[in-house]
Amino acid sequence: MSTPELRLAVITLSAHVPDLADSDGWDEALRLRDLVHGLRVGGYQIAGVLGADSQLPDKLAALAPDVLIVDAESGARDAIEHVVWATRDAPRPIVLFTEEHDPTHMREAVAAGVVAYVVAGLAPERVRPIIDVAIARFEHEQSLRGELARAKGQLAERVVVDRAKALLMQRHGLPEPQAYARLRKTAMNQSLTIHEVARRLLELADLFA
């Protein structure tokens, strides 16, 4: 996927036209406009501007953006955990733009799942490098999570196989190498993995205990 093809969704709590008498609301609308404009000048396609509400997961599923851009000054800062939660079934890089440097908020946002916390980063020449780095970091973290999940799975499988070996050793008086050999032979004969054979053996043992 090349960078120019990336589709971005901007997350904000102010997806409506503010009250004309509300100066803070207009400041917020102008900031959001500047954010969207800066992203477009950077060469990105804006898939949509969404509110961080209860419909966010469904809206993201429909839009299928590549990257989420959070406008922290629009109030999305308080809903960052909701934004992360909304991407739980299809994780995506989350980049948070803000005009305030708040170390505490930055740590909380990163801990919640934000991969890039950007202060005053709307200059067009900064947007692309920021998003490129965010994507690279996201992919690296996803790879690490995948490796950790595989390692945990392998460990869990070894525990099951060890329990099955111990059961064979206890009930049939087999030494450990022979118990493992019996599991392996059964797995080959039944076109199963050793873990599957071990799991079934333990289930049968529990059934007739």
JSON list of C-alpha atoms in Angstrom, two decimals:
[
{"chain": "A", "resi": 1, "resn": "MET", "atom": "CA", "xyz": [0.00, 0.00, 0.00]},
{"chain": "A", "resi": 2, "resn": "SER", "atom": "CA", "xyz": [1.64, 3.24, -1.13]},
{"chain": "A", "resi": 3, "resn": "THR", "atom": "CA", "xyz": [1.41, 6.35, 0.99]},
{"chain": "A", "resi": 4, "resn": "PRO", "atom": "CA", "xyz": [-0.65, 8.48, -1.48]},
{"chain": "A", "resi": 5, "resn": "GLU", "atom": "CA", "xyz": [-3.41, 5.83, -1.34]},
{"chain": "A", "resi": 6, "resn": "LEU", "atom": "CA", "xyz": [-3.85, 6.11, 2.41]},
{"chain": "A", "resi": 7, "resn": "ARG", "atom": "CA", "xyz": [-7.34, 7.03, 3.58]},
{"chain": "A", "resi": 8, "resn": "LEU", "atom": "CA", "xyz": [-7.58, 8.95, 6.85]},
{"chain": "A", "resi": 9, "resn": "ALA", "atom": "CA", "xyz": [-10.48, 9.34, 9.25]},
{"chain": "A", "resi": 10, "resn": "VAL", "atom": "CA", "xyz": [-10.47, 12.37, 11.53]},
{"chain": "A", "resi": 11, "resn": "ILE", "atom": "CA", "xyz": [-12.00, 11.75, 14.97]},
{"chain": "A", "resi": 12, "resn": "THR", "atom": "CA", "xyz": [-13.61, 14.66, 16.79]},
{"chain": "A", "resi": 13, "resn": "LEU", "atom": "CA", "xyz": [-16.36, 15.26, 19.30]},
{"chain": "A", "resi": 14, "resn": "SER", "atom": "CA", "xyz": [-17.43, 18.36, 17.39]},
{"chain": "A", "resi": 15, "resn": "ALA", "atom": "CA", "xyz": [-18.87, 16.98, 14.17]},
{"chain": "A", "resi": 16, "resn": "HIS", "atom": "CA", "xyz": [-21.64, 19.62, 14.12]},
{"chain": "A", "resi": 17, "resn": "VAL", "atom": "CA", "xyz": [-21.74, 23.33, 13.31]},
{"chain": "A", "resi": 18, "resn": "PRO", "atom": "CA", "xyz": [-21.12, 25.26, 16.55]},
{"chain": "A", "resi": 19, "resn": "ASP", "atom": "CA", "xyz": [-23.38, 27.93, 17.97]},
{"chain": "A", "resi": 20, "resn": "LEU", "atom": "CA", "xyz": [-22.55, 31.35, 16.46]},
{"chain": "A", "resi": 21, "resn": "ALA", "atom": "CA", "xyz": [-22.55, 32.85, 19.96]},
{"chain": "A", "resi": 22, "resn": "ASP", "atom": "CA", "xyz": [-20.05, 30.26, 21.20]},
{"chain": "A", "resi": 23, "resn": "SER", "atom": "CA", "xyz": [-16.58, 31.67, 20.51]},
{"chain": "A", "resi": 24, "resn": "ASP", "atom": "CA", "xyz": [-14.89, 28.54, 21.88]},
{"chain": "A", "resi": 25, "resn": "GLY", "atom": "CA", "xyz": [-17.00, 26.43, 19.57]},
{"chain": "A", "resi": 26, "resn": "TRP", "atom": "CA", "xyz": [-15.92, 28.47, 16.55]},
{"chain": "A", "resi": 27, "resn": "ASP", "atom": "CA", "xyz": [-12.29, 28.20, 17.58]},
{"chain": "A", "resi": 28, "resn": "GLU", "atom": "CA", "xyz": [-12.77, 24.47, 17.69]},
{"chain": "A", "resi": 29, "resn": "ALA", "atom": "CA", "xyz": [-14.39, 24.38, 14.24]},
{"chain": "A", "resi": 30, "resn": "LEU", "atom": "CA", "xyz": [-11.58, 26.46, 12.74]},
{"chain": "A", "resi": 31, "resn": "ARG", "atom": "CA", "xyz": [-8.97, 24.19, 14.31]},
{"chain": "A", "resi": 32, "resn": "LEU", "atom": "CA", "xyz": [-10.69, 21.14, 12.88]},
{"chain": "A", "resi": 33, "resn": "ARG", "atom": "CA", "xyz": [-10.85, 22.79, 9.45]},
{"chain": "A", "resi": 34, "resn": "ASP", "atom": "CA", "xyz": [-7.13, 23.56, 9.64]},
{"chain": "A", "resi": 35, "resn": "LEU", "atom": "CA", "xyz": [-6.36, 19.97, 10.61]},
{"chain": "A", "resi": 36, "resn": "VAL", "atom": "CA", "xyz": [-8.32, 18.54, 7.69]},
{"chain": "A", "resi": 37, "resn": "HIS", "atom": "CA", "xyz": [-6.80, 21.10, 5.32]},
{"chain": "A", "resi": 38, "resn": "GLY", "atom": "CA", "xyz": [-3.28, 20.29, 6.51]},
{"chain": "A", "resi": 39, "resn": "LEU", "atom": "CA", "xyz": [-3.84, 16.58, 5.94]},
{"chain": "A", "resi": 40, "resn": "ARG", "atom": "CA", "xyz": [-5.19, 17.18, 2.45]},
{"chain": "A", "resi": 41, "resn": "VAL", "atom": "CA", "xyz": [-2.28, 19.47, 1.58]},
{"chain": "A", "resi": 42, "resn": "GLY", "atom": "CA", "xyz": [-0.04, 16.65, 2.79]},
{"chain": "A", "resi": 43, "resn": "GLY", "atom": "CA", "xyz": [-1.52, 14.51, 0.04]},
{"chain": "A", "resi": 44, "resn": "TYR", "atom": "CA", "xyz": [-3.95, 12.36, 2.04]},
{"chain": "A", "resi": 45, "resn": "GLN", "atom": "CA", "xyz": [-7.53, 11.45, 1.30]},
{"chain": "A", "resi": 46, "resn": "ILE", "atom": "CA", "xyz": [-9.98, 12.19, 4.12]},
{"chain": "A", "resi": 47, "resn": "ALA", "atom": "CA", "xyz": [-12.42, 9.29, 4.31]},
{"chain": "A", "resi": 48, "resn": "GLY", "atom": "CA", "xyz": [-14.59, 11.13, 6.82]},
{"chain": "A", "resi": 49, "resn": "VAL", "atom": "CA", "xyz": [-14.83, 13.26, 9.94]},
{"chain": "A", "resi": 50, "resn": "LEU", "atom": "CA", "xyz": [-16.38, 11.25, 12.76]},
{"chain": "A", "resi": 51, "resn": "GLY", "atom": "CA", "xyz": [-17.53, 11.89, 16.28]},
{"chain": "A", "resi": 52, "resn": "ALA", "atom": "CA", "xyz": [-16.19, 9.69, 19.07]},
{"chain": "A", "resi": 53, "resn": "ASP", "atom": "CA", "xyz": [-19.66, 8.41, 19.93]},
{"chain": "A", "resi": 54, "resn": "SER", "atom": "CA", "xyz": [-21.29, 5.02, 20.35]},
{"chain": "A", "resi": 55, "resn": "GLN", "atom": "CA", "xyz": [-21.62, 4.66, 16.57]},
{"chain": "A", "resi": 56, "resn": "LEU", "atom": "CA", "xyz": [-17.89, 5.06, 15.97]},
{"chain": "A", "resi": 57, "resn": "PRO", "atom": "CA", "xyz": [-17.10, 1.31, 15.61]},
{"chain": "A", "resi": 58, "resn": "ASP", "atom": "CA", "xyz": [-19.80, 0.89, 12.94]},
{"chain": "A", "resi": 59, "resn": "LYS", "atom": "CA", "xyz": [-18.73, 4.04, 11.12]},
{"chain": "A", "resi": 60, "resn": "LEU", "atom": "CA", "xyz": [-15.09, 2.95, 11.07]},
{"chain": "A", "resi": 61, "resn": "ALA", "atom": "CA", "xyz": [-16.11, -0.48, 9.80]},
{"chain": "A", "resi": 62, "resn": "ALA", "atom": "CA", "xyz": [-18.02, 1.19, 6.96]},
{"chain": "A", "resi": 63, "resn": "LEU", "atom": "CA", "xyz": [-15.26, 3.66, 6.04]},
{"chain": "A", "resi": 64, "resn": "ALA", "atom": "CA", "xyz": [-12.33, 1.26, 6.59]},
{"chain": "A", "resi": 65, "resn": "PRO", "atom": "CA", "xyz": [-9.72, 4.04, 6.89]},
{"chain": "A", "resi": 66, "resn": "ASP", "atom": "CA", "xyz": [-6.02, 3.22, 7.02]},
{"chain": "A", "resi": 67, "resn": "VAL", "atom": "CA", "xyz": [-5.13, 5.70, 9.76]},
{"chain": "A", "resi": 68, "resn": "LEU", "atom": "CA", "xyz": [-7.12, 7.51, 12.46]},
{"chain": "A", "resi": 69, "resn": "ILE", "atom": "CA", "xyz": [-6.32, 11.15, 13.19]},
{"chain": "A", "resi": 70, "resn": "VAL", "atom": "CA", "xyz": [-7.57, 12.39, 16.57]},
{"chain": "A", "resi": 71, "resn": "ASP", "atom": "CA", "xyz": [-8.14, 16.12, 17.11]},
{"chain": "A", "resi": 72, "resn": "ALA", "atom": "CA", "xyz": [-7.28, 16.33, 20.82]},
{"chain": "A", "resi": 73, "resn": "GLU", "atom": "CA", "xyz": [-8.43, 19.92, 21.14]},
{"chain": "A", "resi": 74, "resn": "SER", "atom": "CA", "xyz": [-11.94, 19.00, 20.01]},
{"chain": "A", "resi": 75, "resn": "GLY", "atom": "CA", "xyz": [-12.54, 16.96, 23.14]},
{"chain": "A", "resi": 76, "resn": "ALA", "atom": "CA", "xyz": [-11.48, 13.61, 21.69]},
{"chain": "A", "resi": 77, "resn": "ARG", "atom": "CA", "xyz": [-8.68, 13.62, 24.25]},
{"chain": "A", "resi": 78, "resn": "ASP", "atom": "CA", "xyz": [-11.16, 12.53, 26.91]},
{"chain": "A", "resi": 79, "resn": "ALA", "atom": "CA", "xyz": [-12.48, 9.82, 24.60]},
{"chain": "A", "resi": 80, "resn": "ILE", "atom": "CA", "xyz": [-9.18, 8.36, 23.38]},
{"chain": "A", "resi": 81, "resn": "GLU", "atom": "CA", "xyz": [-9.82, 5.04, 25.13]},
{"chain": "A", "resi": 82, "resn": "HIS", "atom": "CA", "xyz": [-13.16, 4.86, 23.33]},
{"chain": "A", "resi": 83, "resn": "VAL", "atom": "CA", "xyz": [-11.41, 5.50, 20.01]},
{"chain": "A", "resi": 84, "resn": "VAL", "atom": "CA", "xyz": [-8.91, 2.71, 20.72]},
{"chain": "A", "resi": 85, "resn": "TRP", "atom": "CA", "xyz": [-11.76, 0.43, 21.80]},
{"chain": "A", "resi": 86, "resn": "ALA", "atom": "CA", "xyz": [-13.59, 1.18, 18.56]},
{"chain": "A", "resi": 87, "resn": "THR", "atom": "CA", "xyz": [-10.64, -0.25, 16.60]},
{"chain": "A", "resi": 88, "resn": "ARG", "atom": "CA", "xyz": [-10.29, -3.44, 18.67]},
{"chain": "A", "resi": 89, "resn": "ASP", "atom": "CA", "xyz": [-11.58, -5.70, 15.88]},
{"chain": "A", "resi": 90, "resn": "ALA", "atom": "CA", "xyz": [-9.49, -3.99, 13.19]},
{"chain": "A", "resi": 91, "resn": "PRO", "atom": "CA", "xyz": [-6.56, -2.16, 14.81]},
{"chain": "A", "resi": 92, "resn": "ARG", "atom": "CA", "xyz": [-5.27, 0.89, 12.96]},
{"chain": "A", "resi": 93, "resn": "PRO", "atom": "CA", "xyz": [-2.56, 3.49, 13.60]},
{"chain": "A", "resi": 94, "resn": "ILE", "atom": "CA", "xyz": [-3.91, 6.33, 15.78]},
{"chain": "A", "resi": 95, "resn": "VAL", "atom": "CA", "xyz": [-2.22, 9.73, 15.53]},
{"chain": "A", "resi": 96, "resn": "LEU", "atom": "CA", "xyz": [-3.20, 12.43, 18.02]},
{"chain": "A", "resi": 97, "resn": "PHE", "atom": "CA", "xyz": [-2.75, 16.10, 17.08]},
{"chain": "A", "resi": 98, "resn": "THR", "atom": "CA", "xyz": [-2.84, 18.77, 19.77]},
{"chain": "A", "resi": 99, "resn": "GLU", "atom": "CA", "xyz": [-1.69, 22.33, 20.36]},
{"chain": "A", "resi": 100, "resn": "GLU", "atom": "CA", "xyz": [-0.91, 21.70, 24.04]},
{"chain": "A", "resi": 101, "resn": "HIS", "atom": "CA", "xyz": [2.18, 20.04, 25.43]},
{"chain": "A", "resi": 102, "resn": "ASP", "atom": "CA", "xyz": [0.92, 17.97, 28.34]},
{"chain": "A", "resi": 103, "resn": "PRO", "atom": "CA", "xyz": [3.39, 15.22, 29.42]},
{"chain": "A", "resi": 104, "resn": "THR", "atom": "CA", "xyz": [0.78, 13.50, 31.58]},
{"chain": "A", "resi": 105, "resn": "HIS", "atom": "CA", "xyz": [-1.75, 13.44, 28.77]},
{"chain": "A", "resi": 106, "resn": "MET", "atom": "CA", "xyz": [0.92, 12.23, 26.35]},
{"chain": "A", "resi": 107, "resn": "ARG", "atom": "CA", "xyz": [1.82, 9.26, 28.59]},
{"chain": "A", "resi": 108, "resn": "GLU", "atom": "CA", "xyz": [-1.85, 8.39, 29.07]},
{"chain": "A", "resi": 109, "resn": "ALA", "atom": "CA", "xyz": [-2.56, 8.60, 25.34]},
{"chain": "A", "resi": 110, "resn": "VAL", "atom": "CA", "xyz": [0.40, 6.41, 24.40]},
{"chain": "A", "resi": 111, "resn": "ALA", "atom": "CA", "xyz": [-0.53, 3.90, 27.10]},
{"chain": "A", "resi": 112, "resn": "ALA", "atom": "CA", "xyz": [-4.07, 3.77, 25.70]},
{"chain": "A", "resi": 113, "resn": "GLY", "atom": "CA", "xyz": [-2.84, 2.92, 22.19]},
{"chain": "A", "resi": 114, "resn": "VAL", "atom": "CA", "xyz": [-1.89, 6.15, 20.41]},
{"chain": "A", "resi": 115, "resn": "VAL", "atom": "CA", "xyz": [1.22, 5.58, 18.27]},
{"chain": "A", "resi": 116, "resn": "ALA", "atom": "CA", "xyz": [2.04, 9.24, 17.64]},
{"chain": "A", "resi": 117, "resn": "TYR", "atom": "CA", "xyz": [1.38, 12.27, 19.85]},
{"chain": "A", "resi": 118, "resn": "VAL", "atom": "CA", "xyz": [1.99, 15.42, 17.84]},
{"chain": "A", "resi": 119, "resn": "VAL", "atom": "CA", "xyz": [2.22, 18.93, 19.26]},
{"chain": "A", "resi": 120, "resn": "ALA", "atom": "CA", "xyz": [1.77, 21.80, 16.77]},
{"chain": "A", "resi": 121, "resn": "GLY", "atom": "CA", "xyz": [2.39, 19.48, 13.85]},
{"chain": "A", "resi": 122, "resn": "LEU", "atom": "CA", "xyz": [0.00, 20.82, 11.21]},
{"chain": "A", "resi": 123, "resn": "ALA", "atom": "CA", "xyz": [2.71, 22.24, 8.93]},
{"chain": "A", "resi": 124, "resn": "PRO", "atom": "CA", "xyz": [2.27, 20.37, 5.61]},
{"chain": "A", "resi": 125, "resn": "GLU", "atom": "CA", "xyz": [5.96, 19.44, 5.45]},
{"chain": "A", "resi": 126, "resn": "ARG", "atom": "CA", "xyz": [5.63, 17.70, 8.85]},
{"chain": "A", "resi": 127, "resn": "VAL", "atom": "CA", "xyz": [2.43, 15.76, 8.23]},
{"chain": "A", "resi": 128, "resn": "ARG", "atom": "CA", "xyz": [3.74, 13.07, 5.90]},
{"chain": "A", "resi": 129, "resn": "PRO", "atom": "CA", "xyz": [6.85, 12.13, 7.94]},
{"chain": "A", "resi": 130, "resn": "ILE", "atom": "CA", "xyz": [4.73, 12.00, 11.10]},
{"chain": "A", "resi": 131, "resn": "ILE", "atom": "CA", "xyz": [2.18, 9.65, 9.58]},
{"chain": "A", "resi": 132, "resn": "ASP", "atom": "CA", "xyz": [4.85, 7.51, 7.92]},
{"chain": "A", "resi": 133, "resn": "VAL", "atom": "CA", "xyz": [6.61, 7.05, 11.27]},
{"chain": "A", "resi": 134, "resn": "ALA", "atom": "CA", "xyz": [3.30, 6.34, 13.01]},
{"chain": "A", "resi": 135, "resn": "ILE", "atom": "CA", "xyz": [2.48, 3.60, 10.50]},
{"chain": "A", "resi": 136, "resn": "ALA", "atom": "CA", "xyz": [5.94, 2.07, 10.84]},
{"chain": "A", "resi": 137, "resn": "ARG", "atom": "CA", "xyz": [5.69, 2.09, 14.63]},
{"chain": "A", "resi": 138, "resn": "PHE", "atom": "CA", "xyz": [2.18, 0.60, 14.51]},
{"chain": "A", "resi": 139, "resn": "GLU", "atom": "CA", "xyz": [3.30, -2.21, 12.22]},
{"chain": "A", "resi": 140, "resn": "HIS", "atom": "CA", "xyz": [6.29, -2.91, 14.45]},
{"chain": "A", "resi": 141, "resn": "GLU", "atom": "CA", "xyz": [4.10, -3.06, 17.56]},
{"chain": "A", "resi": 142, "resn": "GLN", "atom": "CA", "xyz": [1.60, -5.32, 15.81]},
{"chain": "A", "resi": 143, "resn": "SER", "atom": "CA", "xyz": [4.46, -7.62, 14.82]},
{"chain": "A", "resi": 144, "resn": "LEU", "atom": "CA", "xyz": [5.68, -7.75, 18.42]},
{"chain": "A", "resi": 145, "resn": "ARG", "atom": "CA", "xyz": [2.16, -8.50, 19.66]},
{"chain": "A", "resi": 146, "resn": "GLY", "atom": "CA", "xyz": [1.89, -11.29, 17.12]},
{"chain": "A", "resi": 147, "resn": "GLU", "atom": "CA", "xyz": [5.19, -12.78, 18.20]},
{"chain": "A", "resi": 148, "resn": "LEU", "atom": "CA", "xyz": [4.15, -12.58, 21.85]},
{"chain": "A", "resi": 149, "resn": "ALA", "atom": "CA", "xyz": [0.81, -14.24, 21.10]},
{"chain": "A", "resi": 150, "resn": "ARG", "atom": "CA", "xyz": [2.56, -17.03, 19.22]},
{"chain": "A", "resi": 151, "resn": "ALA", "atom": "CA", "xyz": [5.03, -17.52, 22.05]},
{"chain": "A", "resi": 152, "resn": "LYS", "atom": "CA", "xyz": [2.20, -17.71, 24.58]},
{"chain": "A", "resi": 153, "resn": "GLY", "atom": "CA", "xyz": [0.38, -20.18, 22.37]},
{"chain": "A", "resi": 154, "resn": "GLN", "atom": "CA", "xyz": [3.45, -22.37, 22.02]},
{"chain": "A", "resi": 155, "resn": "LEU", "atom": "CA", "xyz": [4.00, -22.30, 25.77]},
{"chain": "A", "resi": 156, "resn": "ALA", "atom": "CA", "xyz": [0.37, -23.27, 26.40]},
{"chain": "A", "resi": 157, "resn": "GLU", "atom": "CA", "xyz": [0.72, -26.15, 23.94]},
{"chain": "A", "resi": 158, "resn": "ARG", "atom": "CA", "xyz": [3.89, -27.38, 25.65]},
{"chain": "A", "resi": 159, "resn": "VAL", "atom": "CA", "xyz": [2.07, -27.36, 29.00]},
{"chain": "A", "resi": 160, "resn": "VAL", "atom": "CA", "xyz": [-0.70, -29.55, 27.54]},
{"chain": "A", "resi": 161, "resn": "VAL", "atom": "CA", "xyz": [1.81, -31.97, 26.00]},
{"chain": "A", "resi": 162, "resn": "ASP", "atom": "CA", "xyz": [3.77, -32.16, 29.26]},
{"chain": "A", "resi": 163, "resn": "ARG", "atom": "CA", "xyz": [0.57, -32.94, 31.18]},
{"chain": "A", "resi": 164, "resn": "ALA", "atom": "CA", "xyz": [-0.31, -35.68, 28.70]},
{"chain": "A", "resi": 165, "resn": "LYS", "atom": "CA", "xyz": [3.18, -37.16, 28.96]},
{"chain": "A", "resi": 166, "resn": "ALA", "atom": "CA", "xyz": [2.94, -37.14, 32.73]},
{"chain": "A", "resi": 167, "resn": "LEU", "atom": "CA", "xyz": [-0.42, -38.94, 32.52]},
{"chain": "A", "resi": 168, "resn": "LEU", "atom": "CA", "xyz": [1.01, -41.69, 30.29]},
{"chain": "A", "resi": 169, "resn": "MET", "atom": "CA", "xyz": [4.06, -42.01, 32.53]},
{"chain": "A", "resi": 170, "resn": "GLN", "atom": "CA", "xyz": [1.87, -42.37, 35.59]},
{"chain": "A", "resi": 171, "resn": "ARG", "atom": "CA", "xyz": [-0.75, -44.75, 34.21]},
{"chain": "A", "resi": 172, "resn": "HIS", "atom": "CA", "xyz": [1.47, -46.93, 32.04]},
{"chain": "A", "resi": 173, "resn": "GLY", "atom": "CA", "xyz": [4.80, -46.69, 33.84]},
{"chain": "A", "resi": 174, "resn": "LEU", "atom": "CA", "xyz": [6.51, -45.22, 30.79]},
{"chain": "A", "resi": 175, "resn": "PRO", "atom": "CA", "xyz": [9.68, -43.17, 30.86]},
{"chain": "A", "resi": 176, "resn": "GLU", "atom": "CA", "xyz": [9.37, -39.67, 29.44]},
{"chain": "A", "resi": 177, "resn": "PRO", "atom": "CA", "xyz": [10.92, -40.44, 26.00]},
{"chain": "A", "resi": 178, "resn": "GLN", "atom": "CA", "xyz": [8.52, -43.36, 25.42]},
{"chain": "A", "resi": 179, "resn": "ALA", "atom": "CA", "xyz": [5.52, -41.36, 26.58]},
{"chain": "A", "resi": 180, "resn": "TYR", "atom": "CA", "xyz": [6.38, -38.63, 24.08]},
{"chain": "A", "resi": 181, "resn": "ALA", "atom": "CA", "xyz": [7.04, -41.21, 21.36]},
{"chain": "A", "resi": 182, "resn": "ARG", "atom": "CA", "xyz": [3.57, -42.67, 21.92]},
{"chain": "A", "resi": 183, "resn": "LEU", "atom": "CA", "xyz": [1.99, -39.23, 21.56]},
{"chain": "A", "resi": 184, "resn": "ARG", "atom": "CA", "xyz": [3.98, -38.56, 18.41]},
{"chain": "A", "resi": 185, "resn": "LYS", "atom": "CA", "xyz": [3.10, -41.94, 16.84]},
{"chain": "A", "resi": 186, "resn": "THR", "atom": "CA", "xyz": [-0.60, -41.43, 17.58]},
{"chain": "A", "resi": 187, "resn": "ALA", "atom": "CA", "xyz": [-0.45, -37.94, 16.07]},
{"chain": "A", "resi": 188, "resn": "MET", "atom": "CA", "xyz": [1.17, -39.28, 12.88]},
{"chain": "A", "resi": 189, "resn": "ASN", "atom": "CA", "xyz": [-1.34, -42.14, 12.56]},
{"chain": "A", "resi": 190, "resn": "GLN", "atom": "CA", "xyz": [-4.32, -39.80, 12.98]},
{"chain": "A", "resi": 191, "resn": "SER", "atom": "CA", "xyz": [-2.86, -36.87, 10.98]},
{"chain": "A", "resi": 192, "resn": "LEU", "atom": "CA", "xyz": [-3.07, -34.64, 14.04]},
{"chain": "A", "resi": 193, "resn": "THR", "atom": "CA", "xyz": [-0.60, -32.46, 15.88]},
{"chain": "A", "resi": 194, "resn": "ILE", "atom": "CA", "xyz": [0.95, -33.75, 19.08]},
{"chain": "A", "resi": 195, "resn": "HIS", "atom": "CA", "xyz": [-0.84, -30.95, 20.92]},
{"chain": "A", "resi": 196, "resn": "GLU", "atom": "CA", "xyz": [-4.22, -32.07, 19.57]},
{"chain": "A", "resi": 197, "resn": "VAL", "atom": "CA", "xyz": [-3.56, -35.67, 20.62]},
{"chain": "A", "resi": 198, "resn": "ALA", "atom": "CA", "xyz": [-2.42, -34.53, 24.06]},
{"chain": "A", "resi": 199, "resn": "ARG", "atom": "CA", "xyz": [-5.49, -32.32, 24.48]},
{"chain": "A", "resi": 200, "resn": "ARG", "atom": "CA", "xyz": [-7.85, -35.15, 23.54]},
{"chain": "A", "resi": 201, "resn": "LEU", "atom": "CA", "xyz": [-6.08, -37.55, 25.88]},
{"chain": "A", "resi": 202, "resn": "LEU", "atom": "CA", "xyz": [-6.48, -35.12, 28.78]},
{"chain": "A", "resi": 203, "resn": "GLU", "atom": "CA", "xyz": [-10.15, -34.57, 27.93]},
{"chain": "A", "resi": 204, "resn": "LEU", "atom": "CA", "xyz": [-10.76, -38.33, 27.97]},
{"chain": "A", "resi": 205, "resn": "ALA", "atom": "CA", "xyz": [-8.86, -38.65, 31.24]},
{"chain": "A", "resi": 206, "resn": "ASP", "atom": "CA", "xyz": [-11.08, -35.95, 32.79]},
{"chain": "A", "resi": 207, "resn": "LEU", "atom": "CA", "xyz": [-14.19, -37.65, 31.40]},
{"chain": "A", "resi": 208, "resn": "PHE", "atom": "CA", "xyz": [-13.38, -41.00, 33.01]},
{"chain": "A", "resi": 209, "resn": "ALA", "atom": "CA", "xyz": [-11.76, -39.68, 36.17]}
]
